[in-house]
Amino acid sequence: MTGFWPSRVLKKGRVVETRDEMKRESRVMWPSLLERTSNGNVECPTNAIIDEKWFGERCIFCRRCDGLFSPTEKGAGYEITSINPFFKKSLYLFPIDTGSCGSCNEELHLIFSPQYDANRFGIFMAATPRHADVIFVMGVINERMREVLERVIEATPEPKTLVLSGTCAISGGIMGEGFSGKFENIVKIFGCPPTPANIIEALIELKGGEK
Amino acid sequence: MNYFEFSEEVDEIRGITESFIVGKKKISRNTLKWENEVKGERDILFSYGPSTAGLMESIGFRFLTPGEKIKDTLIDYKWKERTLNIKGKNVSDAIMYIERMNGVHAISNSIAFIISCLDAAYIEIKEETKESFIMMIEIERIRSNLIVIKRLCESASLSVPMYELSSLIEKISRIIGKHFGHRYFFSYIFSGKMVETEVLVNEIEEVVDEFVEIYSILLESKIFINRLVRNGIIKKGILIGPAARGAGIPADARFDSMSLKYEHIRIVKENFGDAFARFLVRSREVMESMEIIRNLHIRSIQLNRMELNPKNIKGQGAARIEGPAGDIFFFTELENGKLKNVEYSSASYINTLSFKSSMSGNIFTDFHFNWESFGIWVSEMAVNFQ
């Protein structure tokens, strides 16, 4: 009987975490912001380390540089071209999988899990690009999906933002090519895959605050 | 090859690669051909996908239907096809690509790949390494089964259990992240990191205990049961993993494959072969996986990089293990420690063929429950190796 659910949920108490709690509870070594801790040469498979500098958008967090670069357990980070407070009350995402391994898809779904509860920040999923503010791209972009992505971009009303979630979508990583087209409003979320906490932080900043 | 031999025919099909048909212990050439039903005068082809609400990954369906009943389902799973440039690479470099074939089953795919490479060198895996492999695979299986059950609840519009299960999936991902350094085990195998198992097992057990409560309530939900019972019945054809066990067939590589044989395994079976039977099998296997983990003897997991990545291997190897969705098979050919050829059979590919058969006679309203009940990941089917 579904009547069991409310009593069970009440018994459990609060599961939803504050932003500080979710950052603390979900912290992980890889992917996280990397810091140089000692000198030496690194053979980076994605050229994420050039001249002692680390580029989060290319990093697949393969641990090859472990020892020279250390994980800080802080969010791997993101880049936003322009903040749009127009979406402060609600931001609708249309996800498109252009060639992901499935982990980006799962992490996106988890931002709506009770711990993160993205809905409370005004972040929702849209069933069609016609109702979306954000096109949420996951995975490398192959020839067939490039056309689908172009049609999704075309179908999304202005003002629209393109979110490239994870190294594959941003730079291709080791798996192929990332997004190479021109787009005015772009958000790049680093990670392989980006953690739910990192995705939420990037989206909150994009919309100019919590609500 | 220790575990397989080439033959004219195989006994029971457990895998299909580009060139091979895989049996329990034999491999033969792939000569299978798949035929689709011919469109009749009153039939239409209804397209769904590749990118639309209700589908987690990009895949294209075309339903052949005269209006309501689906006569045949044409499936284009290559929309998001990716090419893995692993030929010419050594085992530890190739692992980065293998993990990303399907992130959610990263450790199962990686372990099957490594065992096949070691088989090429006739290297026996040490007992404690075997137990470490089993522990990681079973943890991944628990999470994978929870994801499938969550997706079933989502398609059945049961939001409360769906959120409860999302919460458990997040908990397991955090546990994996805390102990193995990455929420999907990426790059753990060659990291040399030691993981104490006592705390890990206790934490996983807490999640499983919570799941048992949710499972018992779901079993009393008539809405949930009615949506799954008699939906997508399949009892014949090529069946592997939970789909086979849901149809009463005791197919389980943990029991009948020498590549990674378990000491104690109780095969969970149901007989009806419908979406509900597949749900029951997956749910009870969450508990069975916990039992397997509890019975392992190791106190810590620490994999030896040298042991798993020996230099100058030359030869052919093969391995078949039970992944979360069914049999995973790898055939590898190495020369001077570098990959010359790779063949892979994904459980999702075989499950897609089973799904296609099970959709005939069904209606579109039942499509999502049936699709989700197979636990198919498009990412692992849509790959080719170069």
Coordinates of C-alpha atoms in Angstrom, one line a residue:
Chain A
M1 CA 0.0 0.0 0.0
T2 CA 1.4 3.4 -1.0
G3 CA 0.0 4.7 2.3
F4 CA 3.3 3.4 3.9
W5 CA 5.4 6.0 2.1
P6 CA 4.4 9.2 4.0
S7 CA 5.1 7.6 7.4
R8 CA 8.3 6.1 6.2
V9 CA 9.5 9.5 4.8
L10 CA 8.5 11.4 8.0
K11 CA 10.3 8.8 10.1
K12 CA 13.5 9.4 8.2
G13 CA 13.6 13.1 8.9
R14 CA 15.5 15.7 6.8
V15 CA 17.5 14.2 4.0
V16 CA 17.9 17.4 1.9
E17 CA 21.3 19.0 2.5
T18 CA 22.2 22.7 2.6
R19 CA 24.7 23.9 0.0
D20 CA 27.5 23.7 2.5
E21 CA 26.5 20.2 3.6
M22 CA 26.2 18.9 0.1
K23 CA 29.7 20.2 -0.8
R24 CA 31.1 18.6 2.4
E25 CA 29.2 15.3 2.2
S26 CA 29.8 14.7 -1.5
R27 CA 33.5 15.6 -1.6
V28 CA 35.6 13.3 -3.6
M29 CA 39.3 13.1 -4.6
W30 CA 38.7 12.7 -8.4
P31 CA 37.4 14.8 -10.0
S32 CA 38.3 17.8 -7.9
L33 CA 40.4 20.9 -8.3
L34 CA 44.1 19.9 -8.7
E35 CA 47.0 21.7 -7.2
R36 CA 50.7 21.4 -8.0
T37 CA 52.5 19.9 -5.1
S38 CA 55.9 18.9 -6.5
N39 CA 58.0 19.3 -9.6
G40 CA 58.4 16.8 -12.4
N41 CA 57.2 15.9 -15.8
V42 CA 53.8 14.5 -16.4
E43 CA 52.6 12.6 -19.5
C44 CA 49.1 13.8 -19.6
P45 CA 46.9 11.9 -22.1
T46 CA 44.7 14.9 -22.8
N47 CA 47.2 17.8 -22.6
A48 CA 45.5 19.1 -19.5
I49 CA 48.9 20.0 -18.0
I50 CA 51.0 22.5 -20.0
D51 CA 53.9 24.4 -18.6
E52 CA 53.2 23.5 -15.0
K53 CA 49.6 24.8 -15.4
W54 CA 46.5 22.6 -15.1
F55 CA 43.5 23.1 -17.4
G56 CA 40.3 21.6 -15.8
E57 CA 38.4 21.6 -19.1
R58 CA 40.7 19.0 -20.6
C59 CA 41.3 16.9 -17.6
I60 CA 39.8 13.3 -17.3
F61 CA 41.2 12.9 -13.8
C62 CA 43.1 9.7 -14.7
R63 CA 45.5 10.1 -11.7
R64 CA 48.6 9.9 -14.0
C65 CA 49.8 13.1 -12.4
D66 CA 49.1 11.9 -8.8
G67 CA 52.1 12.9 -6.7
L68 CA 52.9 16.0 -8.8
F69 CA 49.4 17.4 -8.8
S70 CA 47.2 16.6 -5.8
P71 CA 43.4 16.6 -5.6
T72 CA 42.0 19.2 -3.2
E73 CA 38.5 17.6 -2.8
K74 CA 37.1 21.0 -3.7
G75 CA 34.7 21.1 -6.7
A76 CA 36.5 20.7 -10.0
G77 CA 35.1 24.0 -11.1
Y78 CA 33.3 25.6 -14.1
E79 CA 33.4 28.5 -16.5
I80 CA 30.5 30.8 -17.3
T81 CA 30.5 33.4 -20.1
S82 CA 27.5 35.4 -18.8
I83 CA 25.2 35.2 -15.8
N84 CA 21.5 35.6 -16.6
P85 CA 19.3 36.7 -13.6
F86 CA 16.4 36.4 -16.0
F87 CA 16.3 32.7 -15.0
K88 CA 16.6 33.3 -11.2
K89 CA 13.1 32.0 -10.4
S90 CA 13.3 29.0 -12.7
L91 CA 15.7 27.4 -15.1
Y92 CA 14.6 24.6 -17.4
L93 CA 17.2 22.1 -18.8
F94 CA 16.8 20.0 -21.9
P95 CA 19.4 17.2 -21.6
I96 CA 21.0 15.8 -24.8
D97 CA 23.3 12.9 -24.8
T98 CA 25.6 13.4 -27.8
G99 CA 27.9 10.5 -27.0
S100 CA 28.4 10.0 -23.3
C101 CA 29.5 7.0 -21.3
G102 CA 26.3 7.2 -19.2
S103 CA 27.9 8.5 -16.0
C104 CA 27.2 12.2 -16.9
N105 CA 23.6 11.2 -17.5
E106 CA 23.4 9.5 -14.1
E107 CA 25.1 12.4 -12.3
L108 CA 22.6 14.9 -13.9
H109 CA 19.7 12.7 -12.7
L110 CA 21.2 12.7 -9.2
I111 CA 21.0 16.5 -8.9
F112 CA 17.2 15.8 -8.3
S113 CA 17.9 13.2 -5.6
P114 CA 16.7 14.2 -2.1
Q115 CA 20.3 15.1 -1.0
Y116 CA 20.7 17.8 -3.6
D117 CA 17.0 18.6 -4.5
A118 CA 17.8 20.9 -7.4
N119 CA 14.1 21.9 -7.6
R120 CA 14.3 24.0 -4.5
F121 CA 16.9 26.2 -6.4
G122 CA 14.4 26.6 -9.3
I123 CA 16.2 24.1 -11.5
F124 CA 13.9 21.7 -13.5
M125 CA 14.0 19.3 -16.4
A126 CA 12.1 20.2 -19.7
A127 CA 10.6 17.5 -21.8
T128 CA 11.2 19.4 -25.0
P129 CA 13.7 22.0 -26.2
R130 CA 10.7 24.4 -26.9
H131 CA 10.2 24.7 -23.1
A132 CA 13.9 24.9 -22.2
D133 CA 16.3 27.7 -21.2
V134 CA 19.4 25.5 -21.2
I135 CA 20.6 22.8 -23.5
F136 CA 22.6 20.5 -21.3
V137 CA 25.1 18.6 -23.5
M138 CA 26.7 15.4 -22.3
G139 CA 29.4 13.4 -24.2
V140 CA 31.6 13.7 -27.2
I141 CA 29.9 15.1 -30.3
N142 CA 29.9 12.7 -33.3
E143 CA 28.6 13.4 -36.8
R144 CA 25.1 12.0 -36.3
M145 CA 24.4 13.7 -33.0
R146 CA 25.9 17.0 -34.2
E147 CA 22.8 17.4 -36.5
V148 CA 20.4 16.5 -33.6
L149 CA 22.2 19.0 -31.4
E150 CA 21.9 21.7 -34.1
R151 CA 18.1 21.1 -34.3
V152 CA 17.8 21.2 -30.5
I153 CA 19.6 24.5 -30.4
E154 CA 17.4 25.8 -33.2
A155 CA 14.2 24.7 -31.4
T156 CA 15.2 26.3 -28.0
P157 CA 13.8 29.8 -27.5
E158 CA 16.0 32.9 -26.8
P159 CA 17.6 33.7 -24.5
K160 CA 19.3 30.3 -24.4
T161 CA 22.4 28.9 -22.8
L162 CA 24.5 25.9 -23.8
V163 CA 25.9 23.9 -20.9
L164 CA 28.8 21.6 -21.8
S165 CA 28.9 19.0 -19.0
G166 CA 32.1 17.2 -18.5
T167 CA 35.4 16.9 -20.4
C168 CA 33.9 14.9 -23.3
A169 CA 31.5 17.7 -24.2
I170 CA 34.0 20.5 -23.6
S171 CA 37.2 19.2 -25.3
G172 CA 36.5 15.6 -26.2
G173 CA 39.0 14.2 -23.6
I174 CA 40.3 10.9 -24.9
M175 CA 37.0 9.8 -26.5
G176 CA 36.5 12.1 -29.5
E177 CA 35.7 15.7 -30.2
G178 CA 34.0 18.2 -28.0
F179 CA 31.7 21.1 -29.0
S180 CA 33.5 23.3 -31.5
G181 CA 30.7 25.6 -32.8
K182 CA 30.1 29.2 -31.8
F183 CA 27.6 30.1 -29.1
E184 CA 27.2 33.3 -27.2
N185 CA 26.2 31.9 -23.7
I186 CA 28.2 28.9 -22.7
V187 CA 28.8 27.2 -19.4
K188 CA 31.6 24.6 -19.1
I189 CA 31.3 22.3 -16.1
F190 CA 34.6 20.4 -15.4
G191 CA 34.8 16.8 -14.4
C192 CA 34.8 13.3 -15.7
P193 CA 31.9 13.1 -15.0
P194 CA 31.1 16.4 -13.1
T195 CA 29.7 15.7 -9.7
P196 CA 26.1 16.6 -8.9
A197 CA 27.4 19.3 -6.4
N198 CA 29.5 20.9 -9.1
I199 CA 26.6 20.8 -11.6
I200 CA 24.3 22.5 -9.1
E201 CA 26.9 25.2 -8.2
A202 CA 27.4 26.0 -11.8
L203 CA 23.7 26.2 -12.6
I204 CA 23.0 28.4 -9.5
E205 CA 25.7 30.8 -10.6
L206 CA 24.4 30.9 -14.2
K207 CA 20.9 31.9 -13.0
G208 CA 22.3 34.6 -10.7
G209 CA 21.6 33.1 -7.3
E210 CA 19.5 30.5 -5.5
K211 CA 16.0 31.9 -6.2
Chain B
M1 CA 43.5 -19.1 -24.0
N2 CA 42.7 -20.9 -20.8
Y3 CA 39.0 -20.5 -20.7
F4 CA 37.8 -20.7 -24.3
E5 CA 38.4 -22.6 -27.5
F6 CA 37.4 -22.0 -31.1
S7 CA 34.8 -24.3 -32.5
E8 CA 32.4 -24.6 -35.5
E9 CA 29.3 -24.2 -33.2
V10 CA 28.6 -23.0 -29.7
D11 CA 26.3 -24.7 -27.2
E12 CA 24.4 -21.9 -25.6
I13 CA 24.8 -18.3 -26.9
R14 CA 26.1 -16.0 -24.2
G15 CA 27.6 -13.2 -26.3
I16 CA 27.8 -11.7 -29.7
T17 CA 30.8 -9.7 -30.9
E18 CA 31.4 -8.2 -34.3
S19 CA 33.2 -11.4 -35.5
F20 CA 32.2 -14.1 -32.9
I21 CA 29.4 -15.9 -31.3
V22 CA 30.3 -16.7 -27.7
G23 CA 29.1 -19.8 -25.8
K24 CA 29.8 -21.0 -22.3
K25 CA 33.3 -22.2 -23.2
K26 CA 33.4 -22.0 -27.0
I27 CA 33.7 -19.3 -29.6
S28 CA 32.6 -19.6 -33.2
R29 CA 32.3 -17.3 -36.2
N30 CA 29.4 -14.8 -36.2
T31 CA 27.0 -15.8 -39.0
L32 CA 23.8 -14.5 -37.4
K33 CA 21.4 -12.4 -39.4
W34 CA 18.5 -10.4 -38.0
E35 CA 15.4 -9.9 -40.0
N36 CA 12.8 -7.3 -39.4
E37 CA 9.1 -7.8 -40.1
V38 CA 7.9 -6.5 -43.4
K39 CA 5.6 -3.4 -43.4
G40 CA 2.0 -4.3 -44.3
E41 CA -0.5 -2.1 -46.2
R42 CA -2.2 -0.7 -43.1
D43 CA 1.0 -0.4 -41.0
I44 CA 2.8 2.8 -40.1
L45 CA 6.3 3.3 -38.7
F46 CA 6.1 5.5 -35.6
S47 CA 9.4 7.1 -34.7
Y48 CA 10.6 7.8 -31.2
G49 CA 14.0 9.3 -30.3
P50 CA 16.9 9.7 -30.6
S51 CA 16.8 12.6 -28.2
T52 CA 13.5 13.0 -26.3
A53 CA 11.9 13.0 -22.9
G54 CA 11.7 9.5 -21.4
L55 CA 15.0 8.3 -22.8
M56 CA 18.0 8.6 -20.7
E57 CA 20.4 8.0 -23.6
S58 CA 20.2 8.7 -27.3
I59 CA 18.7 5.9 -29.2
G60 CA 16.2 5.7 -32.1
F61 CA 13.1 3.5 -32.1
R62 CA 10.7 2.9 -35.0
F63 CA 7.6 1.0 -34.1
L64 CA 5.8 -0.9 -36.8
T65 CA 2.1 -0.7 -35.9
P66 CA -1.3 -0.8 -37.5
G67 CA -2.5 1.6 -34.8
E68 CA -2.2 0.1 -31.4
K69 CA -0.4 -3.2 -31.1
I70 CA 3.3 -3.1 -32.0
K71 CA 4.2 -5.7 -34.6
D72 CA 7.9 -5.0 -34.6
T73 CA 10.4 -2.6 -33.2
L74 CA 13.3 -1.3 -35.3
I75 CA 16.1 -0.1 -33.1
D76 CA 19.0 2.2 -34.2
Y77 CA 21.4 2.2 -31.3
K78 CA 24.3 3.8 -33.2
W79 CA 23.2 7.4 -32.9
K80 CA 25.8 8.1 -30.3
E81 CA 28.4 5.7 -31.6
R82 CA 32.0 6.3 -30.3
T83 CA 35.3 5.0 -31.6
L84 CA 37.8 3.8 -29.0
N85 CA 41.4 4.2 -30.2
I86 CA 42.9 1.4 -28.1
K87 CA 44.7 -0.7 -30.6
G88 CA 48.4 -0.3 -30.2
K89 CA 48.1 0.7 -26.5
N90 CA 49.2 -1.2 -23.5
V91 CA 46.7 -2.6 -20.9
S92 CA 47.0 0.2 -18.4
D93 CA 46.5 2.9 -21.1
A94 CA 43.6 1.0 -22.7
I95 CA 41.8 0.8 -19.4
M96 CA 41.0 4.5 -19.5
Y97 CA 38.9 3.9 -22.6
I98 CA 37.4 0.6 -21.4
E99 CA 36.1 2.4 -18.3
R100 CA 34.4 5.0 -20.4
M101 CA 32.5 2.5 -22.6
N102 CA 29.9 2.6 -19.9
G103 CA 30.7 4.6 -16.8
V104 CA 28.1 3.0 -14.7
H105 CA 29.6 -0.5 -15.4
A106 CA 33.2 0.7 -15.5
I107 CA 34.7 -1.7 -13.1
S108 CA 32.9 -4.8 -14.5
N109 CA 34.1 -4.0 -18.0
S110 CA 37.6 -3.2 -16.8
I111 CA 37.9 -6.4 -14.9
A112 CA 36.7 -8.5 -17.8
F113 CA 39.2 -6.8 -20.1
I114 CA 42.1 -7.3 -17.7
I115 CA 41.2 -11.0 -17.1
S116 CA 41.2 -11.5 -20.9
C117 CA 44.6 -9.8 -21.3
L118 CA 46.1 -11.9 -18.4
D119 CA 44.6 -15.0 -20.1
A120 CA 46.6 -14.1 -23.2
A121 CA 49.7 -14.5 -21.1
Y122 CA 48.5 -17.6 -19.3
I123 CA 48.7 -15.7 -16.0
E124 CA 46.6 -17.1 -13.1
I125 CA 45.0 -14.4 -11.0
K126 CA 45.8 -14.6 -7.3
E127 CA 43.0 -15.6 -4.9
E128 CA 43.0 -12.2 -3.0
T129 CA 42.9 -10.3 -6.4
K130 CA 40.0 -12.4 -7.4
E131 CA 38.1 -11.6 -4.2
S132 CA 38.9 -7.9 -4.7
F133 CA 37.5 -8.1 -8.2
I134 CA 34.3 -9.8 -6.9
M135 CA 33.8 -7.2 -4.2
M136 CA 34.0 -4.3 -6.6
I137 CA 31.8 -5.9 -9.2
E138 CA 29.1 -6.8 -6.6
I139 CA 29.1 -3.2 -5.3
E140 CA 28.7 -2.0 -8.8
R141 CA 25.9 -4.5 -9.4
I142 CA 24.1 -3.3 -6.3
R143 CA 24.1 0.3 -7.6
S144 CA 23.3 -0.7 -11.2
N145 CA 20.3 -2.7 -10.0
L146 CA 19.1 0.2 -7.9
I147 CA 19.4 2.4 -10.9
V148 CA 17.2 0.0 -13.0
I149 CA 14.6 -0.2 -10.2
K150 CA 14.6 3.6 -9.8
R151 CA 14.1 4.0 -13.6
L152 CA 11.2 1.5 -13.4
C153 CA 9.6 3.5 -10.6
E154 CA 10.1 6.7 -12.6
S155 CA 8.4 5.3 -15.7
A156 CA 5.6 4.0 -13.5
S157 CA 5.1 7.5 -12.0
L158 CA 5.9 6.3 -8.5
S159 CA 7.7 9.4 -7.4
V160 CA 8.2 8.7 -3.7
P161 CA 10.1 5.4 -4.2
M162 CA 11.9 6.9 -7.1
Y163 CA 13.3 9.7 -4.9
E164 CA 14.0 7.2 -2.1
L165 CA 16.0 5.0 -4.5
S166 CA 17.8 8.1 -5.9
S167 CA 18.8 8.9 -2.4
L168 CA 20.3 5.3 -2.0
I169 CA 22.1 5.6 -5.4
E170 CA 23.7 8.8 -4.3
K171 CA 24.7 7.2 -1.0
I172 CA 26.4 4.3 -2.8
S173 CA 28.1 6.7 -5.2
R174 CA 29.5 8.7 -2.2
I175 CA 30.7 5.5 -0.5
I176 CA 32.5 4.4 -3.7
G177 CA 33.9 7.9 -4.1
K178 CA 35.1 8.0 -0.5
H179 CA 36.9 4.6 -0.6
F180 CA 38.0 4.3 -4.2
G181 CA 38.7 8.0 -4.9
H182 CA 36.1 8.2 -7.8
R183 CA 32.3 7.8 -7.8
Y184 CA 32.5 5.4 -10.8
F185 CA 35.8 3.6 -9.9
F186 CA 37.6 5.5 -12.8
S187 CA 41.3 5.0 -12.7
Y188 CA 41.2 3.0 -9.5
I189 CA 42.6 -0.3 -10.8
F190 CA 46.1 1.0 -11.5
S191 CA 46.2 3.6 -8.7
G192 CA 47.7 1.2 -6.1
K193 CA 45.4 2.7 -3.4
M194 CA 44.5 0.4 -0.5
V195 CA 40.9 0.2 0.6
E196 CA 40.0 -1.3 4.0
T197 CA 36.9 -3.5 3.5
E198 CA 35.4 -3.5 7.0
V199 CA 34.0 0.0 7.0
L200 CA 33.2 -0.2 3.3
V201 CA 31.1 -3.4 3.7
N202 CA 29.2 -1.9 6.8
E203 CA 28.3 1.2 4.8
I204 CA 27.1 -0.7 1.8
E205 CA 25.1 -3.0 4.1
E206 CA 23.2 0.1 5.6
V207 CA 22.1 1.1 2.1
V208 CA 21.0 -2.5 1.3
D209 CA 19.0 -2.7 4.5
E210 CA 17.2 0.5 3.5
F211 CA 16.5 -0.9 0.1
V212 CA 15.0 -4.1 1.6
E213 CA 12.3 -1.9 3.3
I214 CA 11.6 0.0 0.0
Y215 CA 11.4 -3.3 -1.8
S216 CA 8.9 -4.8 0.6
I217 CA 6.6 -1.7 0.3
L218 CA 6.9 -1.8 -3.5
L219 CA 5.7 -5.4 -3.5
E220 CA 2.4 -4.1 -1.9
S221 CA 1.9 -1.4 -4.5
K222 CA -0.8 -2.7 -6.9
I223 CA -0.2 0.3 -9.3
F224 CA 3.4 -0.7 -9.6
I225 CA 2.7 -4.4 -10.0
N226 CA -0.1 -4.0 -12.5
R227 CA 2.1 -1.9 -14.7
L228 CA 4.8 -4.6 -14.9
V229 CA 3.0 -7.9 -14.8
R230 CA 2.6 -9.6 -18.2
N231 CA 4.5 -6.7 -19.8
G232 CA 7.2 -7.6 -22.3
I233 CA 7.1 -11.4 -21.8
I234 CA 10.1 -13.2 -23.2
K235 CA 11.1 -16.8 -22.4
K236 CA 12.8 -17.9 -25.6
G237 CA 15.6 -16.8 -27.8
I238 CA 19.0 -15.5 -26.7
L239 CA 18.7 -14.5 -23.0
I240 CA 21.4 -13.6 -20.6
G241 CA 21.7 -12.0 -17.2
P242 CA 18.6 -10.9 -15.1
A243 CA 16.4 -11.2 -18.3
A244 CA 17.3 -14.9 -18.5
R245 CA 16.9 -15.5 -14.8
G246 CA 13.6 -13.8 -14.9
A247 CA 12.5 -16.3 -17.4
G248 CA 13.6 -19.3 -15.3
I249 CA 16.9 -19.9 -17.1
P250 CA 19.8 -20.3 -14.7
A251 CA 22.2 -18.4 -16.9
D252 CA 24.8 -16.7 -14.6
A253 CA 28.5 -16.4 -15.5
R254 CA 29.3 -16.2 -11.8
F255 CA 28.3 -19.8 -11.7
D256 CA 29.3 -21.2 -15.1
S257 CA 32.3 -19.2 -16.3
M258 CA 35.9 -20.1 -15.3
S259 CA 37.1 -16.5 -15.9
L260 CA 35.8 -15.4 -12.5
K261 CA 34.0 -18.2 -10.8
Y262 CA 32.4 -17.5 -7.4
E263 CA 32.8 -20.0 -4.6
H264 CA 29.2 -19.6 -3.3
I265 CA 26.4 -18.3 -5.5
R266 CA 22.7 -18.8 -5.2
I267 CA 21.1 -18.2 -8.6
V268 CA 18.0 -16.0 -8.2
K269 CA 15.2 -17.1 -10.6
E270 CA 11.6 -16.3 -11.5
N271 CA 9.5 -18.0 -14.1
F272 CA 7.2 -15.6 -15.8
G273 CA 9.7 -13.8 -18.0
D274 CA 7.9 -10.4 -17.8
A275 CA 9.0 -7.0 -16.6
F276 CA 7.9 -7.8 -13.1
A277 CA 9.9 -11.0 -13.0
R278 CA 13.0 -9.0 -14.1
F279 CA 12.3 -6.4 -11.3
L280 CA 12.0 -9.3 -8.7
V281 CA 15.3 -10.8 -9.9
R282 CA 17.2 -7.5 -9.8
S283 CA 15.8 -6.7 -6.3
R284 CA 16.6 -10.0 -4.8
E285 CA 20.1 -9.9 -6.4
V286 CA 20.8 -6.7 -4.5
M287 CA 20.4 -8.8 -1.3
E288 CA 22.3 -11.7 -2.9
S289 CA 25.2 -9.4 -3.8
M290 CA 25.4 -8.2 -0.2
E291 CA 25.5 -11.8 0.9
I292 CA 28.4 -12.5 -1.5
I293 CA 30.3 -9.4 -0.3
R294 CA 29.8 -10.4 3.4
N295 CA 31.3 -13.9 2.7
L296 CA 34.5 -12.7 1.2
H297 CA 37.6 -13.2 3.2
I298 CA 39.7 -10.2 2.2
R299 CA 40.3 -7.4 4.8
S300 CA 41.6 -4.9 2.2
I301 CA 41.6 -4.3 -1.5
Q302 CA 45.0 -3.4 -3.0
L303 CA 45.6 -4.3 -6.6
N304 CA 49.2 -4.9 -7.8
R305 CA 49.9 -2.7 -10.9
M306 CA 52.7 -5.0 -12.1
E307 CA 50.6 -8.1 -11.7
L308 CA 47.8 -6.7 -13.8
N309 CA 49.9 -5.0 -16.5
P310 CA 52.7 -7.5 -17.3
K311 CA 55.1 -6.5 -20.0
N312 CA 55.6 -8.2 -23.4
I313 CA 52.5 -10.3 -23.4
K314 CA 52.0 -12.1 -26.7
G315 CA 48.9 -14.2 -27.5
Q316 CA 45.2 -14.4 -27.5
G317 CA 43.0 -14.3 -24.4
A318 CA 39.3 -14.3 -23.6
A319 CA 37.1 -13.7 -20.6
R320 CA 33.4 -13.9 -19.8
I321 CA 32.2 -12.5 -16.5
E322 CA 28.7 -11.7 -15.1
G323 CA 28.3 -7.9 -15.3
P324 CA 25.3 -6.1 -13.8
A325 CA 23.2 -6.6 -17.0
G326 CA 24.5 -10.0 -17.9
D327 CA 27.5 -11.6 -19.6
I328 CA 30.4 -9.4 -20.5
F329 CA 32.8 -11.0 -22.9
F330 CA 36.2 -9.7 -24.1
F331 CA 38.6 -11.3 -26.6
T332 CA 42.0 -9.7 -26.8
E333 CA 45.1 -10.3 -28.9
L334 CA 48.3 -8.8 -27.7
E335 CA 51.7 -8.4 -29.2
N336 CA 54.7 -7.1 -27.2
G337 CA 52.2 -6.1 -24.5
K338 CA 50.2 -3.9 -26.9
L339 CA 46.7 -4.5 -28.1
K340 CA 46.5 -5.8 -31.6
N341 CA 42.8 -6.8 -31.7
V342 CA 39.8 -6.5 -29.4
E343 CA 36.3 -8.0 -29.6
Y344 CA 33.6 -7.2 -27.1
S345 CA 30.2 -8.5 -26.4
S346 CA 28.0 -6.2 -24.3
A347 CA 25.2 -7.5 -22.2
S348 CA 23.1 -4.5 -23.4
Y349 CA 23.3 -5.6 -27.0
I350 CA 21.9 -9.0 -26.3
N351 CA 19.3 -7.5 -24.0
T352 CA 18.3 -5.1 -26.8
L353 CA 17.6 -8.1 -29.0
S354 CA 15.5 -9.6 -26.3
F355 CA 13.7 -6.3 -25.7
K356 CA 12.9 -6.2 -29.5
S357 CA 11.4 -9.7 -29.4
S358 CA 9.4 -8.9 -26.2
M359 CA 7.8 -5.8 -27.7
S360 CA 5.9 -7.6 -30.4
G361 CA 2.3 -7.7 -29.4
N362 CA 2.7 -5.0 -26.8
I363 CA 1.3 -1.5 -26.9
F364 CA 3.3 1.8 -26.8
T365 CA 1.9 2.7 -23.3
D366 CA 3.8 -0.2 -21.9
F367 CA 7.0 0.6 -23.8
H368 CA 8.8 2.5 -21.0
F369 CA 8.3 -0.1 -18.3
N370 CA 9.5 -2.9 -20.6
W371 CA 12.5 -0.9 -21.9
E372 CA 13.6 0.0 -18.4
S373 CA 13.2 -3.5 -17.0
F374 CA 16.0 -4.7 -19.2
G375 CA 18.5 -2.2 -17.7
I376 CA 20.0 -1.4 -21.1
W377 CA 22.9 1.1 -21.5
V378 CA 23.2 2.3 -25.1
S379 CA 26.7 3.7 -24.4
E380 CA 28.3 0.2 -24.1
M381 CA 26.6 -1.1 -27.3
A382 CA 27.5 1.9 -29.5
V383 CA 31.3 1.5 -29.4
N384 CA 33.8 0.3 -31.9
F385 CA 37.5 -0.3 -31.5
Q386 CA 40.4 1.1 -33.6

